[in-house]
Short mmCIF file of C-alpha atoms and ligand atoms in Angstrom, two decimals:
data_model
loop_
_atom_site.label_atom_id
_atom_site.label_comp_id
_atom_site.label_asym_id
_atom_site.label_seq_id
_atom_site.Cartn_x
_atom_site.Cartn_y
_atom_site.Cartn_z
CA UNK A 1 -44.83 92.69 -3.12
CA UNK A 2 -44.48 96.43 -2.64
CA UNK A 3 -42.27 96.02 0.41
CA UNK A 4 -41.96 92.24 0.65
CA UNK A 5 -39.77 90.20 -1.70
CA UNK A 6 -36.56 91.80 -2.86
CA UNK A 7 -35.66 91.63 -6.56
CA UNK A 8 -32.05 92.48 -5.68
CA UNK A 9 -30.45 91.69 -2.35
CA UNK A 10 -26.83 92.73 -1.86
CA UNK A 11 -25.43 91.00 1.21
CA UNK A 12 -22.00 89.70 2.20
CA UNK A 13 -20.52 91.11 -1.01
CA UNK A 14 -22.80 88.98 -3.19
CA UNK A 15 -25.84 89.95 -5.20
CA UNK A 16 -28.90 87.71 -5.10
CA UNK A 17 -31.55 88.22 -7.77
CA UNK A 18 -35.03 86.76 -8.09
CA UNK A 19 -34.90 84.71 -11.29
CA UNK A 20 -37.78 86.34 -13.18
CA UNK A 21 -37.72 83.79 -15.97
CA UNK A 22 -39.08 81.21 -13.50
CA UNK A 23 -42.00 83.26 -12.17
CA UNK A 24 -44.84 82.82 -11.46
CA UNK A 25 -44.56 79.06 -11.01
CA UNK A 26 -41.26 78.98 -9.09
CA UNK A 27 -39.56 81.45 -6.81
CA UNK A 28 -35.87 80.83 -7.50
CA UNK A 29 -32.79 82.94 -7.09
CA UNK A 30 -29.68 83.55 -9.13
CA UNK A 31 -26.36 84.74 -7.70
CA UNK A 32 -24.20 87.42 -9.34
CA UNK A 33 -20.55 87.48 -8.37
CA UNK A 34 -18.82 89.22 -11.26
CA UNK A 35 -19.41 91.11 -14.51
CA UNK A 36 -19.99 87.88 -16.48
CA UNK A 37 -22.80 86.61 -14.26
CA UNK A 38 -24.33 90.11 -14.16
CA UNK A 39 -24.21 90.31 -17.97
CA UNK A 40 -25.85 86.94 -18.48
CA UNK A 41 -28.58 87.60 -15.86
CA UNK A 42 -29.42 90.86 -17.68
CA UNK A 43 -29.16 89.47 -21.22
CA UNK A 44 -31.28 86.38 -20.42
CA UNK A 45 -33.80 88.58 -18.57
CA UNK A 46 -33.47 86.73 -15.28
CA UNK A 47 -33.44 90.33 -14.12
CA UNK A 48 -35.27 92.90 -16.23
CA UNK A 49 -36.91 96.30 -15.94
CA UNK A 50 -34.93 99.50 -16.46
CA UNK A 51 -34.00 100.37 -12.84
CA UNK A 52 -33.27 96.73 -11.91
CA UNK A 53 -30.84 96.15 -14.79
CA UNK A 54 -29.03 99.41 -13.94
CA UNK A 55 -28.53 98.31 -10.33
CA UNK A 56 -27.47 94.80 -11.35
CA UNK A 57 -24.89 96.20 -13.75
CA UNK A 58 -23.53 98.52 -11.05
CA UNK A 59 -23.09 95.67 -8.55
CA UNK A 60 -21.74 93.45 -11.33
CA UNK A 61 -19.08 96.00 -12.19
CA UNK A 62 -17.97 96.31 -8.57
CA UNK A 63 -17.91 92.52 -8.08
CA UNK A 64 -16.11 91.93 -11.37
CA UNK A 65 -13.41 94.48 -10.52
CA UNK A 66 -13.00 93.10 -7.01
CA UNK A 67 -11.42 90.05 -8.63
CA UNK A 68 -8.67 92.34 -9.96
CA UNK A 69 -7.72 93.98 -6.67
CA UNK A 70 -4.10 92.90 -7.13
CA UNK A 71 -3.58 94.66 -10.46
CA UNK A 72 -1.53 97.84 -10.57
CA UNK A 73 -3.50 101.03 -11.02
CA UNK A 74 -2.94 101.32 -14.77
CA UNK A 75 -4.05 97.74 -15.45
CA UNK A 76 -6.98 98.04 -13.02
CA UNK A 77 -8.33 101.09 -14.85
CA UNK A 78 -7.91 99.24 -18.16
CA UNK A 79 -10.03 96.44 -16.72
CA UNK A 80 -12.59 98.98 -15.47
CA UNK A 81 -12.94 100.32 -19.01
CA UNK A 82 -13.31 96.84 -20.48
CA UNK A 83 -15.92 95.67 -17.98
CA UNK A 84 -17.88 98.93 -18.16
CA UNK A 85 -18.17 98.64 -21.98
CA UNK A 86 -18.99 94.94 -21.74
CA UNK A 87 -21.84 95.51 -19.25
CA UNK A 88 -23.25 98.44 -21.21
CA UNK A 89 -23.66 96.08 -24.15
CA UNK A 90 -25.93 93.69 -22.25
CA UNK A 91 -29.12 95.52 -23.30
CA UNK A 92 -29.13 98.77 -25.31
CA UNK A 93 -32.52 100.45 -24.83
CA UNK A 94 -32.98 101.19 -21.12
CA UNK A 95 -30.66 104.11 -20.44
CA UNK A 96 -30.56 103.27 -16.72
CA UNK A 97 -27.95 100.61 -17.45
CA UNK A 98 -25.42 102.96 -19.08
CA UNK A 99 -26.35 105.68 -16.57
CA UNK A 100 -25.49 103.45 -13.58
CA UNK A 101 -22.23 102.24 -15.15
CA UNK A 102 -21.15 105.79 -16.00
CA UNK A 103 -21.86 106.84 -12.42
CA UNK A 104 -19.50 104.15 -11.14
CA UNK A 105 -16.81 104.96 -13.70
CA UNK A 106 -16.93 108.63 -12.66
CA UNK A 107 -16.53 107.72 -8.98
CA UNK A 108 -13.61 105.40 -9.80
CA UNK A 109 -11.78 108.21 -11.56
CA UNK A 110 -12.46 110.60 -8.69
CA UNK A 111 -10.83 108.11 -6.28
CA UNK A 112 -7.95 107.11 -8.57
CA UNK A 113 -5.27 108.88 -6.54
CA UNK A 114 -6.26 106.90 -3.41
CA UNK A 115 -5.35 103.52 -4.94
CA UNK A 116 -7.18 100.41 -6.10
CA UNK A 117 -8.64 99.34 -2.73
CA UNK A 118 -10.11 102.78 -2.11
CA UNK A 119 -11.59 102.76 -5.62
CA UNK A 120 -13.22 99.39 -4.94
CA UNK A 121 -14.72 100.64 -1.67
CA UNK A 122 -16.07 103.69 -3.45
CA UNK A 123 -17.57 101.53 -6.23
CA UNK A 124 -19.36 99.29 -3.71
CA UNK A 125 -20.77 102.32 -1.85
CA UNK A 126 -21.88 103.96 -5.09
CA UNK A 127 -23.73 100.81 -6.21
CA UNK A 128 -25.47 100.69 -2.81
CA UNK A 129 -26.28 104.40 -3.05
CA UNK A 130 -27.95 103.83 -6.46
CA UNK A 131 -30.13 101.14 -4.89
CA UNK A 132 -31.07 103.31 -1.88
CA UNK A 133 -31.88 106.25 -4.13
CA UNK A 134 -34.03 103.99 -6.30
CA UNK A 135 -36.01 102.82 -3.25
CA UNK A 136 -36.78 106.40 -2.27
CA UNK A 137 -37.51 107.44 -5.86
CA UNK A 138 -40.00 104.58 -6.34
CA UNK A 139 -41.90 105.48 -3.19
CA UNK A 140 -42.01 109.15 -4.20
CA UNK A 141 -43.17 108.32 -7.75
CA UNK A 142 -45.95 106.24 -6.21
CA UNK A 143 -46.99 109.18 -4.06
CA UNK A 144 -46.78 111.64 -6.95
CA UNK A 145 -48.95 109.37 -9.12
CA UNK A 146 -51.81 109.74 -6.59
CA UNK A 147 -52.61 113.04 -8.33
CA UNK A 148 -54.12 110.90 -11.11
CA UNK A 149 -55.53 107.91 -9.20
CA UNK A 150 -59.10 108.09 -7.97
CA UNK A 151 -61.17 105.67 -5.93
CA UNK A 152 -62.97 103.13 -8.11
CA UNK A 153 -60.75 103.68 -11.14
CA UNK A 154 -59.96 101.04 -13.77
CA UNK A 155 -56.31 101.32 -14.83
CA UNK A 156 -54.64 99.57 -17.76
CA UNK A 157 -50.94 98.78 -17.49
CA UNK A 158 -48.46 97.12 -19.84
CA UNK A 159 -45.40 94.98 -19.12
CA UNK A 160 -44.15 94.94 -15.52
CA UNK A 161 -43.27 98.15 -13.76
CA UNK A 162 -43.45 96.80 -10.23
CA UNK A 163 -41.14 95.86 -7.40
CA UNK A 164 -39.69 93.16 -9.67
CA UNK A 165 -38.47 95.82 -12.09
CA UNK A 166 -36.85 98.03 -9.46
CA UNK A 167 -35.59 97.92 -5.89
CA UNK A 168 -39.00 98.23 -4.22
CA UNK A 169 -42.51 99.28 -5.27
CA UNK A 170 -41.54 99.94 -8.88
CA UNK A 171 -42.72 102.90 -10.97
CA UNK A 172 -46.33 102.81 -12.24
CA UNK A 173 -47.11 99.93 -9.89
CA UNK A 174 -45.72 101.99 -6.99
CA UNK A 175 -48.75 104.23 -7.53
CA UNK A 176 -51.04 101.22 -7.24
CA UNK A 177 -49.35 100.05 -4.03
CA UNK A 178 -49.62 103.50 -2.46
CA UNK A 179 -53.29 103.82 -3.51
CA UNK A 180 -53.99 100.39 -2.02
CA UNK A 181 -52.23 101.34 1.25
CA UNK A 182 -54.41 104.44 1.43
CA UNK A 183 -57.56 102.38 1.10
CA UNK A 184 -58.47 103.36 -2.47
CA UNK A 185 -60.16 100.68 -4.52
CA UNK A 186 -58.60 100.41 -7.93
CA UNK A 187 -59.00 97.74 -10.55
CA UNK A 188 -55.94 97.01 -12.65
CA UNK A 189 -56.10 95.47 -16.13
CA UNK A 190 -52.73 93.91 -16.96
CA UNK A 191 -51.85 93.34 -20.63
CA UNK A 192 -50.18 89.95 -20.94
CA UNK A 193 -47.34 91.61 -22.94
CA UNK A 194 -46.30 89.20 -25.68
CA UNK A 195 -43.83 87.75 -26.36
CA UNK A 196 -42.07 87.60 -22.96
CA UNK A 197 -45.30 87.81 -20.94
CA UNK A 198 -44.10 90.22 -18.26
CA UNK A 199 -47.73 91.27 -17.69
CA UNK A 200 -49.10 87.74 -17.32
CA UNK A 201 -46.19 86.23 -15.43
CA UNK A 202 -44.98 89.15 -13.33
CA UNK A 203 -47.53 91.98 -13.00
CA UNK A 204 -50.47 89.65 -12.41
CA UNK A 205 -48.39 87.73 -9.85
CA UNK A 206 -47.10 90.82 -8.01
CA UNK A 207 -50.49 92.47 -7.75
CA UNK A 208 -52.21 89.27 -6.71
CA UNK A 209 -49.61 88.80 -3.93
CA UNK A 210 -50.33 92.34 -2.74
CA UNK A 211 -54.11 91.82 -2.73
CA UNK A 212 -54.74 94.41 -5.45
CA UNK A 213 -57.62 93.65 -7.83
CA UNK A 214 -56.08 92.60 -11.12
CA UNK A 215 -57.57 91.17 -14.30
CA UNK A 216 -55.27 89.74 -16.94
CA UNK A 217 -56.12 90.47 -20.59
CA UNK A 218 -54.43 89.51 -23.84
CA UNK A 219 -52.75 92.41 -25.63
CA UNK A 220 -55.32 92.34 -28.42
CA UNK A 221 -58.19 92.93 -25.97
CA UNK A 222 -57.20 96.46 -24.94
CA UNK A 223 -59.47 98.24 -27.44
CA UNK A 224 -62.49 96.19 -26.50
CA UNK A 225 -61.89 96.72 -22.75
CA UNK A 226 -61.50 100.47 -23.33
CA UNK A 227 -64.65 100.57 -25.47
CA UNK A 228 -66.61 98.99 -22.65
CA UNK A 229 -65.55 101.92 -20.40
CA UNK A 230 -63.69 99.82 -17.90
CA UNK A 231 -60.51 101.91 -18.15
CA UNK A 232 -60.18 105.47 -16.87
CA UNK A 233 -56.38 105.75 -17.14
CA UNK A 234 -53.37 104.01 -18.69
CA UNK A 235 -50.22 103.96 -16.53
CA UNK A 236 -46.95 102.47 -17.78
CA UNK A 237 -43.21 102.74 -17.21
CA UNK A 238 -40.34 103.72 -19.48
CA UNK A 239 -36.93 102.50 -20.57
CA UNK A 240 -35.70 105.77 -22.03
CA UNK A 241 -37.30 109.18 -22.28
CA UNK A 242 -35.84 111.53 -24.88
CA UNK A 243 -35.44 115.27 -24.29
CA UNK A 244 -38.70 115.97 -26.17
CA UNK A 245 -40.70 113.43 -24.13
CA UNK A 246 -40.75 110.63 -26.74
CA UNK A 247 -40.68 107.46 -24.64
CA UNK A 248 -39.33 103.99 -25.33
CA UNK A 249 -41.10 101.28 -23.38
CA UNK A 250 -42.00 97.63 -23.82
CA UNK A 251 -43.19 96.68 -27.30
CA UNK A 252 -46.94 97.25 -27.51
CA UNK A 253 -46.97 100.43 -25.41
CA UNK A 254 -47.29 102.58 -28.54
CA UNK A 255 -50.47 100.86 -29.71
CA UNK A 256 -51.99 101.22 -26.23
CA UNK A 257 -51.18 104.96 -26.33
CA UNK A 258 -52.91 105.29 -29.73
CA UNK A 259 -55.97 103.50 -28.38
CA UNK A 260 -56.01 105.72 -25.29
CA UNK A 261 -56.00 108.80 -27.55
CA UNK A 262 -58.89 107.38 -29.60
CA UNK A 263 -60.95 106.65 -26.48
CA UNK A 264 -59.88 109.95 -24.80
CA UNK A 265 -58.32 108.13 -21.86
CA UNK A 266 -55.31 109.82 -20.20
CA UNK A 267 -51.99 108.06 -20.77
CA UNK A 268 -49.29 108.45 -18.10
CA UNK A 269 -45.61 107.52 -18.08
CA UNK A 270 -44.08 106.87 -14.66
CA UNK A 271 -40.28 106.70 -14.48
CA UNK A 272 -37.33 107.72 -12.34
CA UNK A 273 -35.18 110.66 -13.38
CA UNK A 274 -32.43 108.20 -14.35
CA UNK A 275 -34.63 107.06 -17.28
CA UNK A 276 -34.55 110.51 -18.85
CA UNK A 277 -31.80 110.84 -21.42
CA UNK A 278 -31.35 114.53 -22.26
CA UNK A 279 -28.61 113.65 -24.78
CA UNK A 280 -31.20 111.87 -26.94
CA UNK A 281 -33.18 114.62 -28.59
CA UNK A 282 -36.07 112.51 -29.92
CA UNK A 283 -37.33 108.94 -30.03
CA UNK A 284 -35.78 108.39 -33.47
CA UNK A 285 -32.35 108.20 -31.80
CA UNK A 286 -33.28 105.59 -29.20
CA UNK A 287 -31.62 102.23 -29.98
CA UNK A 288 -34.22 99.47 -30.01
CA UNK A 289 -33.11 96.03 -28.90
CA UNK A 290 -34.06 93.06 -31.09
CA UNK A 291 -34.48 89.81 -29.19
CA UNK A 292 -34.05 86.23 -30.45
CA UNK A 293 -36.73 84.76 -32.75
CA UNK A 294 -37.22 81.88 -30.33
CA UNK A 295 -38.96 84.20 -27.87
CA UNK A 296 -41.75 84.47 -30.46
CA UNK A 297 -41.73 81.03 -32.03
CA UNK A 298 -41.51 79.01 -28.79
CA UNK A 299 -43.01 79.12 -25.35
CA UNK A 300 -41.56 77.10 -22.47
CA UNK A 301 -39.53 75.11 -25.00
CA UNK A 302 -42.66 74.23 -27.03
CA UNK A 303 -42.71 75.26 -30.68
CA UNK A 304 -45.76 77.46 -31.47
CA UNK A 305 -44.90 78.69 -34.98
CA UNK A 306 -43.52 77.01 -38.12
CA UNK A 307 -39.86 76.14 -37.85
CA UNK A 308 -37.57 78.75 -39.48
CA UNK A 309 -40.37 81.26 -40.16
CA UNK A 310 -38.79 84.74 -40.33
CA UNK A 311 -39.46 86.70 -37.16
CA UNK A 312 -39.15 90.37 -36.27
CA UNK A 313 -38.85 90.77 -32.50
CA UNK A 314 -38.15 94.33 -31.33
CA UNK A 315 -38.32 94.43 -27.53
CA UNK A 316 -39.43 98.08 -27.31
CA UNK A 317 -41.31 100.74 -29.22
CA UNK A 318 -41.38 104.51 -28.96
CA UNK A 319 -44.52 106.39 -27.97
CA UNK A 320 -44.42 109.91 -29.44
CA UNK A 321 -44.65 112.68 -26.84
CA UNK A 322 -47.94 114.02 -28.22
CA UNK A 323 -49.72 110.89 -26.96
CA UNK A 324 -48.46 111.32 -23.38
CA UNK A 325 -50.73 113.18 -20.94
CA UNK A 326 -48.06 113.53 -18.22
CA UNK A 327 -44.68 112.12 -17.16
CA UNK A 328 -44.50 111.36 -13.44
CA UNK A 329 -41.04 111.20 -11.83
CA UNK A 330 -39.72 111.40 -8.27
CA UNK A 331 -38.93 115.06 -8.94
CA UNK A 332 -42.52 115.87 -9.80
CA UNK A 333 -45.12 115.77 -12.55
CA UNK A 334 -44.21 117.03 -16.02
CA UNK A 335 -46.88 118.16 -18.47
CA UNK A 336 -46.48 118.89 -22.19
CA UNK A 337 -44.60 120.45 -23.83
CA UNK A 338 -41.70 118.34 -22.54
CA UNK A 339 -38.18 119.80 -22.45
CA UNK A 340 -35.75 117.57 -20.61
CA UNK A 341 -32.59 118.89 -22.24
O1 MRU B 401 -37.72 93.92 -21.48
P1 MRU B 401 -38.03 94.37 -20.09
O2 MRU B 401 -38.90 93.43 -19.34
O3 MRU B 401 -36.77 94.74 -19.32
O4 MRU B 401 -38.85 95.71 -20.31
C1 MRU B 401 -39.27 96.42 -19.18
C2 MRU B 401 -40.15 97.55 -19.50
O5 MRU B 401 -40.37 97.88 -20.64
C3 MRU B 401 -40.68 98.31 -18.34
O6 MRU B 401 -41.93 98.85 -18.65
C4 MRU B 401 -39.72 99.45 -18.02
O7 MRU B 401 -38.42 98.98 -17.85
C5 MRU B 401 -40.13 100.19 -16.83
S1 MRU B 401 -39.72 99.27 -15.38
C6 MRU B 401 -39.99 100.11 -13.99
#
């Protein structure tokens, strides 16, 4: 679905999202019409992936504030502050969410003198601009990643970094779509990505729809697949990249990076510039979201672990910069040593 289905569709002042919790068995949509519905779509992971949650929060902020068009300026800006903080709290790790909200807040303050209606117009246009920029950035990342994709390659990926996670194409998967368009034959190995199964449910589905060769493996098979020389590169996305290159991504990415080092397989991060957080100096400062125990102890409402067993469920881990061969963005390819400050 490089160019096909749209994860986010903003039309007629409403935001329609593909409900990713229902894939791959059902293609259903969820509507966002204010900050509350945006928050719950992000928190429940109906929409997920760093760029997609940033865009959803931006539209959610605009739509939420639109309901307060009749407030006086002082009260409207109070509401802006409240909703911005509320939306930022939906998920803490992917910096794209706070980045998008802060962009809208800045624009609102720039337009303050023009009055509430002008501020609302500016917020809507800024949210749309973020989406258009993301579309272009994804395509460019895909093109930039061709420097590392060769015909016949086996590529391991983790989680979902495709069109579902962004506006179009995605990040690492953008590279696979571009390679496919150019007639290269690649074979993708998708980690299932426990516990939320973004690899099994979303990446396998997206790539299959696009006609790209994909084989689904369980997370604990990565070493064995690498040992059998089926993988020539690992390509994954990111939720936050610190100034020194340390990278937070879906839980399990770190162990894949360690394996890649052991097997001397290059390990690439592909992410838009908005995922780089120069204010965070190293991975130690990146807040890691912990998700509910039920995501581990149940699947599809079926209990798969003893009731009340203690669970630790961090949604992300941090891959230290020394394990990363290159960071590919829309602005170009960055090689170690990384300095994003
Ligand atoms: O918890 P998720 O599904 O939102 O986590 C998503 C990831 O970790 C992705 O790899 C990352 O956001 C990059 S998406 C282009």
